[in-house]
Coordinates of C-alpha atoms and ligand atoms in Angstrom, one line a residue:
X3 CA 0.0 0.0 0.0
X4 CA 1.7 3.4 -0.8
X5 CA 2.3 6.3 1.4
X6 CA 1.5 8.6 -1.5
X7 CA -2.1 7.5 -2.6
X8 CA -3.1 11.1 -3.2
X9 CA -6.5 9.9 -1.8
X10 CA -5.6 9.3 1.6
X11 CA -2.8 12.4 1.3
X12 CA -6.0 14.6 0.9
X13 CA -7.4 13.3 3.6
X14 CA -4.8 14.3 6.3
X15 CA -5.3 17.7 4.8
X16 CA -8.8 18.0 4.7
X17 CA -10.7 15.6 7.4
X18 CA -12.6 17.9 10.1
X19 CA -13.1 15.1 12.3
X20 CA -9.7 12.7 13.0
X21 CA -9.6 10.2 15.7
X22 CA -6.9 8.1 16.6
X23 CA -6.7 4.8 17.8
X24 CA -3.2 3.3 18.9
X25 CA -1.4 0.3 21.1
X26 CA 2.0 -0.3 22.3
X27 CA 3.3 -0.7 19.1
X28 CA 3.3 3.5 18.6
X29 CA 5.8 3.2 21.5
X30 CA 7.8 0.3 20.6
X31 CA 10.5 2.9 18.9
X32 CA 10.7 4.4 22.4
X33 CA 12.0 1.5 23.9
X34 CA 8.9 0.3 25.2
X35 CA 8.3 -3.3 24.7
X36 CA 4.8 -4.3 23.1
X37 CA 2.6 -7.2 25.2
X38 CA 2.3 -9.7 22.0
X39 CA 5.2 -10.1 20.3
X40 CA 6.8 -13.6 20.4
X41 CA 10.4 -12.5 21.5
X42 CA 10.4 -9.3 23.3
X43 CA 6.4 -8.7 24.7
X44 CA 6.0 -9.0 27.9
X45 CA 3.6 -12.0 27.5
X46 CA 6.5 -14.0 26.1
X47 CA 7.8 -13.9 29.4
X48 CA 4.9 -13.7 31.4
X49 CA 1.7 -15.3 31.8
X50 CA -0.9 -12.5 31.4
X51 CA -3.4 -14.2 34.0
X52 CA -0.2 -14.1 36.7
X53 CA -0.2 -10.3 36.0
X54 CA -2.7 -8.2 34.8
X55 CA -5.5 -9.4 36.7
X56 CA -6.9 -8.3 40.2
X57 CA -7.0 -11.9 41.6
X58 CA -3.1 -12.2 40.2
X59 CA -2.8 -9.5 42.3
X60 CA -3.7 -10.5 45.3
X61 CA -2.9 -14.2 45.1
X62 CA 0.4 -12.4 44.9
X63 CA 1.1 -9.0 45.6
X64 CA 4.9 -8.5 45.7
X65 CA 5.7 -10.3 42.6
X66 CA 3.0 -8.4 40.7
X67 CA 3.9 -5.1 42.3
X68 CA 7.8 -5.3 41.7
X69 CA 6.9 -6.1 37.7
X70 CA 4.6 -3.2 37.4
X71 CA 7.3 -1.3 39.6
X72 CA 10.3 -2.0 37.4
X73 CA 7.8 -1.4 34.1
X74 CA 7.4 2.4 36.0
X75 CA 11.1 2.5 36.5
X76 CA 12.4 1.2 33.1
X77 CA 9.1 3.7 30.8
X78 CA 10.2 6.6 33.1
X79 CA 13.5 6.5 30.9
X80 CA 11.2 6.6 27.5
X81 CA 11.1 9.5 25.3
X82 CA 8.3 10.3 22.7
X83 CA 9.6 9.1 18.9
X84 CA 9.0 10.8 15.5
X85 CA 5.2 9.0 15.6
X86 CA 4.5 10.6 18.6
X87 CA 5.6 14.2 17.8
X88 CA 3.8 13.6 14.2
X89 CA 0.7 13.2 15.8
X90 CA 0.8 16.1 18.1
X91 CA 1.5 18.2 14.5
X92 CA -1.4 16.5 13.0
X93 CA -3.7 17.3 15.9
X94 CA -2.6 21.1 16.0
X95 CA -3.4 21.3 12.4
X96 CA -6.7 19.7 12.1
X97 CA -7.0 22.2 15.2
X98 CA -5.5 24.9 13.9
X99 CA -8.1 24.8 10.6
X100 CA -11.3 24.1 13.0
X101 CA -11.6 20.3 13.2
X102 CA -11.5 18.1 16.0
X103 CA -9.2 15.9 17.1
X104 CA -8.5 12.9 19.1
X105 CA -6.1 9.9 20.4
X106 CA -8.1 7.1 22.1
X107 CA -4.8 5.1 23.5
X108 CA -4.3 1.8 25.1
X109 CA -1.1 3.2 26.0
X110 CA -0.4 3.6 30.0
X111 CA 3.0 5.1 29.6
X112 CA 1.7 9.1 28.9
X113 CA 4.3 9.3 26.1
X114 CA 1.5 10.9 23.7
X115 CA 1.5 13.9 26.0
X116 CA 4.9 14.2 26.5
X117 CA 5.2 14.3 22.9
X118 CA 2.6 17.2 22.8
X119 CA -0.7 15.5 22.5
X120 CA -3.7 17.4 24.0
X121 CA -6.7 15.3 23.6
X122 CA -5.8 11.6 24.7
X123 CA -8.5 9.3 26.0
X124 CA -6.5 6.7 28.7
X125 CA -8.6 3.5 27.8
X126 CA -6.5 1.6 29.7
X127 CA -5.5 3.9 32.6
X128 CA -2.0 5.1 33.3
X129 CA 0.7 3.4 35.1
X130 CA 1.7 6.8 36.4
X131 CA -1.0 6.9 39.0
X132 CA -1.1 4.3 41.5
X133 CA -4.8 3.6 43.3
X134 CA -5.8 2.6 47.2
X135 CA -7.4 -0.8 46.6
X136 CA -8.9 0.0 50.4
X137 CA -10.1 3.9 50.6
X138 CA -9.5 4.5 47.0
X139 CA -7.1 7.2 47.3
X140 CA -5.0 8.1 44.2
X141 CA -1.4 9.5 43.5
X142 CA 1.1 10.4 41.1
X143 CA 3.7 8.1 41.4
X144 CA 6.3 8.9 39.1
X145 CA 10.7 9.0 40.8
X146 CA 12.5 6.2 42.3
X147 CA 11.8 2.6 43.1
X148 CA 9.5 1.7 45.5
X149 CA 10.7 0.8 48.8
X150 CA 8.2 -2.0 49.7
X151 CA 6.4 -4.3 47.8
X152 CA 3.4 -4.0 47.7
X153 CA 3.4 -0.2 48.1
X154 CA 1.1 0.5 51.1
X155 CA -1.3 3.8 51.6
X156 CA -1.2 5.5 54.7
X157 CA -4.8 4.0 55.5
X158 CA -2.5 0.4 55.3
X159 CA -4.5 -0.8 52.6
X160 CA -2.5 -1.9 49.1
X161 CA -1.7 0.5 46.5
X162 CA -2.3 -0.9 42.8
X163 CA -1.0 0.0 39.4
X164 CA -4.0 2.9 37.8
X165 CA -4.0 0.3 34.8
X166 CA -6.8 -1.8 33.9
X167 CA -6.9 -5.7 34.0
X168 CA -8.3 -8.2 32.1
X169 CA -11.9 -8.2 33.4
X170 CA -12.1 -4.5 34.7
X171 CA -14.2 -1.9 33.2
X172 CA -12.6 0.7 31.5
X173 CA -12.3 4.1 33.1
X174 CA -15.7 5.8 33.6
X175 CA -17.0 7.3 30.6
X176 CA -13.7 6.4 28.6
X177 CA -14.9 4.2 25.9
X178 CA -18.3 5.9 25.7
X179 CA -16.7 9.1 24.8
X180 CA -14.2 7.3 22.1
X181 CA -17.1 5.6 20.3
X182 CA -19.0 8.6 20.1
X183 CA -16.2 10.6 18.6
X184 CA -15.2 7.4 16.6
X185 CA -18.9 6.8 15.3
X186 CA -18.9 10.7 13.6
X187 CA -15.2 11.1 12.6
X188 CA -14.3 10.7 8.8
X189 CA -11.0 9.6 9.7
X190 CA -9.7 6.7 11.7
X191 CA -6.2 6.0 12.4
X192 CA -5.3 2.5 13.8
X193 CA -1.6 2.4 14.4
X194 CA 0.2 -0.3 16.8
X195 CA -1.6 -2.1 17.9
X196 CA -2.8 -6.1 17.3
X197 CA -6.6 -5.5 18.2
X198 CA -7.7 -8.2 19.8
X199 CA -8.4 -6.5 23.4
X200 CA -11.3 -5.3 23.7
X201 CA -13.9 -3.1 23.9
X202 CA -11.1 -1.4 22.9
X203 CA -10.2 -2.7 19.3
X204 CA -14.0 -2.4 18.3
X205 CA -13.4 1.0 18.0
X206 CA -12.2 0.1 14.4
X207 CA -15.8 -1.6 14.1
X208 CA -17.6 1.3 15.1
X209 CA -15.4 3.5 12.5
X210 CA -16.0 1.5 9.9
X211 CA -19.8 1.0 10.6
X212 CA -20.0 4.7 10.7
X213 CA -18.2 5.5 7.6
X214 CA -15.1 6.9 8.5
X215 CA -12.2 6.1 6.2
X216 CA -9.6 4.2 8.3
X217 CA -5.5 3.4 8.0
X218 CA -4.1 1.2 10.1
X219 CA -0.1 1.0 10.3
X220 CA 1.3 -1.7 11.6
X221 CA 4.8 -3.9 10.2
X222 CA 2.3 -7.3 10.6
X223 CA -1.3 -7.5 9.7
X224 CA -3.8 -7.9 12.5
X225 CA -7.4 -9.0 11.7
X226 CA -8.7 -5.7 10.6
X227 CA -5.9 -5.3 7.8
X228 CA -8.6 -6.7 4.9
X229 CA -11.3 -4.4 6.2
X230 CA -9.7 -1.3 6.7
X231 CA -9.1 1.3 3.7
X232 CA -5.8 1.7 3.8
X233 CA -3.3 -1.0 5.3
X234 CA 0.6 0.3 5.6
X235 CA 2.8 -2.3 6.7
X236 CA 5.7 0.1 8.6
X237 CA 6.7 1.2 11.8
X238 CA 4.4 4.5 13.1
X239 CA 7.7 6.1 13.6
X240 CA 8.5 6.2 9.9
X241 CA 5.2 5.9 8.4
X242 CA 3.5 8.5 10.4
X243 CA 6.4 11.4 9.7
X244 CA 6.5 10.4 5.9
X245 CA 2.7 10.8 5.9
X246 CA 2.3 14.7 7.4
X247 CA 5.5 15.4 4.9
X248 CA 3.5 14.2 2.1
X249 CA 0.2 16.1 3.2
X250 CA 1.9 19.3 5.0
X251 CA 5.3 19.5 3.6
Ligands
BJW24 C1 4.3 -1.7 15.7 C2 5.6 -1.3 15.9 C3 5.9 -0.1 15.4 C4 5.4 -3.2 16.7 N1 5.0 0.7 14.8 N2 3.3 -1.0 15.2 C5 -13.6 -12.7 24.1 C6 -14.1 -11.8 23.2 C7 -14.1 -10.4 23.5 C8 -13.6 -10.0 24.7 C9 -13.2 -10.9 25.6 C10 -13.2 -12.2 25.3 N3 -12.6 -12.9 26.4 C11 -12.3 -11.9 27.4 C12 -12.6 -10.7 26.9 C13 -12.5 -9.4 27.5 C14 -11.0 -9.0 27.6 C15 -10.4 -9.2 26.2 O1 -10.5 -8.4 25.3 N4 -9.7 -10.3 26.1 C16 -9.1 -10.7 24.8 C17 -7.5 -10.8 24.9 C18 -9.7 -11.9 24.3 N5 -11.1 -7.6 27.8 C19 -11.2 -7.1 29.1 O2 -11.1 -7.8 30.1 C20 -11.4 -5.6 29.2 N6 -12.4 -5.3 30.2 C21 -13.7 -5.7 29.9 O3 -14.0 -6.4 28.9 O4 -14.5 -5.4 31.0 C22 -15.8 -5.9 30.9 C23 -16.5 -5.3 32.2 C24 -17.5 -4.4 32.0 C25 -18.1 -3.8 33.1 C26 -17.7 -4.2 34.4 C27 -16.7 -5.1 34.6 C28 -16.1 -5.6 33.4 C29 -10.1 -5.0 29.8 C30 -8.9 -5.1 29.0 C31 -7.7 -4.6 29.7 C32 -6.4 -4.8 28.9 N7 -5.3 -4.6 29.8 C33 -4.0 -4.7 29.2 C34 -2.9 -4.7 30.4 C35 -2.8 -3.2 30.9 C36 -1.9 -3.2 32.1 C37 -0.5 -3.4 31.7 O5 0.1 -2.6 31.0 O6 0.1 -4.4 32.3 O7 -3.7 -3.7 28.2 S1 -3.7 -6.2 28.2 C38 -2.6 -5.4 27.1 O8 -3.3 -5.5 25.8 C39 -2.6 -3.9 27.4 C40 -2.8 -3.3 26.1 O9 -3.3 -2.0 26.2 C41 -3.7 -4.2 25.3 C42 -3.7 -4.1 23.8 O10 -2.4 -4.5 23.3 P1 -1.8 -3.7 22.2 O11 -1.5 -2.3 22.5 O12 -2.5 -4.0 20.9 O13 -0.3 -4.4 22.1 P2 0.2 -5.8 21.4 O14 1.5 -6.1 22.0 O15 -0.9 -6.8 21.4 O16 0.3 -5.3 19.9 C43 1.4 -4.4 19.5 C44 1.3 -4.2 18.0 O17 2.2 -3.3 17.6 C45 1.5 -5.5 17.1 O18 0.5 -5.7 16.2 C46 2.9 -5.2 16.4 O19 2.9 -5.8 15.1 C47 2.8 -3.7 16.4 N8 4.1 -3.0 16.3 N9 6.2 -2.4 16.6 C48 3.8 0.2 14.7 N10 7.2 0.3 15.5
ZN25 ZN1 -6.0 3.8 51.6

């Protein structure tokens, strides 16, 4: 599929309504590893069900705390890349000429907003915020290592990771606000990520069912490649750059 279908081109320039839908992919050129990938993801060391669940968690909290610890630790070090910073240009000029814009991530690591990203939906929380599993209480927990594992709140109860497991609901309102955006937009973006978590990945259904024209980037297909109009098989960090030169110069 080519980068310089004047179709799609056009698009970037003239779409009043853009949402963006990415995964960890979009963050793998920071340095952040991706969940499914057969080498390097996380889940090809770990057995999701001994991690990102609530009942992993407290079957056992200090092992699951000191991974989601040393994740916190090891994306503190993470810098936005070229994908990132291209989609904080795109947003301020579909702003900039009236439209509307926004990234609905399954990203927890913030690195959209670092990059310069205003409007960013968290459907998957943030590992930057870590949650009283007892009175609720929240804080920002970015700095050093923790010194105990699990992290305790000053109420004693155990602090958790502000991410969401397999099993939880989304953050209130989160996915309701993405499919409504998603459901009027005329252009979908679906960049790095597998889509096979959902609700999440039937944002690209919703896009499709309600017309919008949608690109997916990604170096391997995922199920949605066939369906989608545009499938570029590239890293977001290249792709996404050599698109807004193409459209913007
Ligand atoms: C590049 C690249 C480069 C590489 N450039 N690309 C059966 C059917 C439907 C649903 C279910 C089902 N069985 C169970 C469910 C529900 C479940 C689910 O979807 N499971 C499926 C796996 C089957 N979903 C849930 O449980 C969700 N909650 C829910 O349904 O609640 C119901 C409820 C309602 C009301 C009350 C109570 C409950 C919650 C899902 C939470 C997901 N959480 C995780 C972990 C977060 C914490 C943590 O970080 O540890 O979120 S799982 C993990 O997967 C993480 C990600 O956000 C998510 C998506 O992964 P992503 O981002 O797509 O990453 P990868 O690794 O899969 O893909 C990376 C891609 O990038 C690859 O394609 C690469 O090729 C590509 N790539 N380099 C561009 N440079
Ligand atoms: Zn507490």
């Amino acid at each position: 599929m080519s980068i310089d279908d004047p179709i799609l081109i056009d698009l970037f320039r003239s779409a009043a309504r853009v949402v963006v839908f990415t995964g960890a992919g979009v963050s793998a050129e920071s340095g952040v590893p991706t969940f499914r990938n057969a080498l390097t993801g996380h889940w090809a060391k770990f057995d999701p069900a001994e991690l990102a669940t609530t009942e992993a968690y407290e079957r056992n909290p200090e092992m699951v705390s000191r991974w989601y610890d040393g994740r916190r630790c090891e994306i503190g070090e993470c810098r936005p890349n070229a994908g990132h910073l291209a989609l904080a240009e795109f947003e301020r000029r579909v702003v900039g000429r009236g439209g509307r814009f926004m990234i609905a991530t399954q990203n927890i690591d913030r690195l959209h907003q670092a990059g310069g990203s205003k409007s960013v939906i968290e459907l998957h929380g943030t590992l930057w915020v870590w949650r009283c599993m007892d009175c609720g209480e929240e804080g920002e927990e970015r700095g050093p290592a923790f010194v105990e594992y699990p992290p305790r709140c000053a109420c004693g109860g155990m602090r958790r990771p502000g991410v969401v497991w397999f099993g939880e609901a989304l953050p209130e309102g989160a996915i309701e606000l993405a499919e409504e955006l998603v459901g009027a937009c005329d252009l979908l973006l679906s960049l790095g990520t597998s889509s096979v978590v959902y609700p999440a990945a039937g944002l690209i259904d919703a896009a499709l069912q309600g017309g919008a024209q949608v690109l997916e980037v990604n170096p391997e297909a995922t199920a949605y490649s066939g369906r989608v109009h545009w499938s570029i098989r590239g890293k977001s960090g290249e792709v996404l750059p050599e698109l807004m030169g193409a459209a913007f110069g």
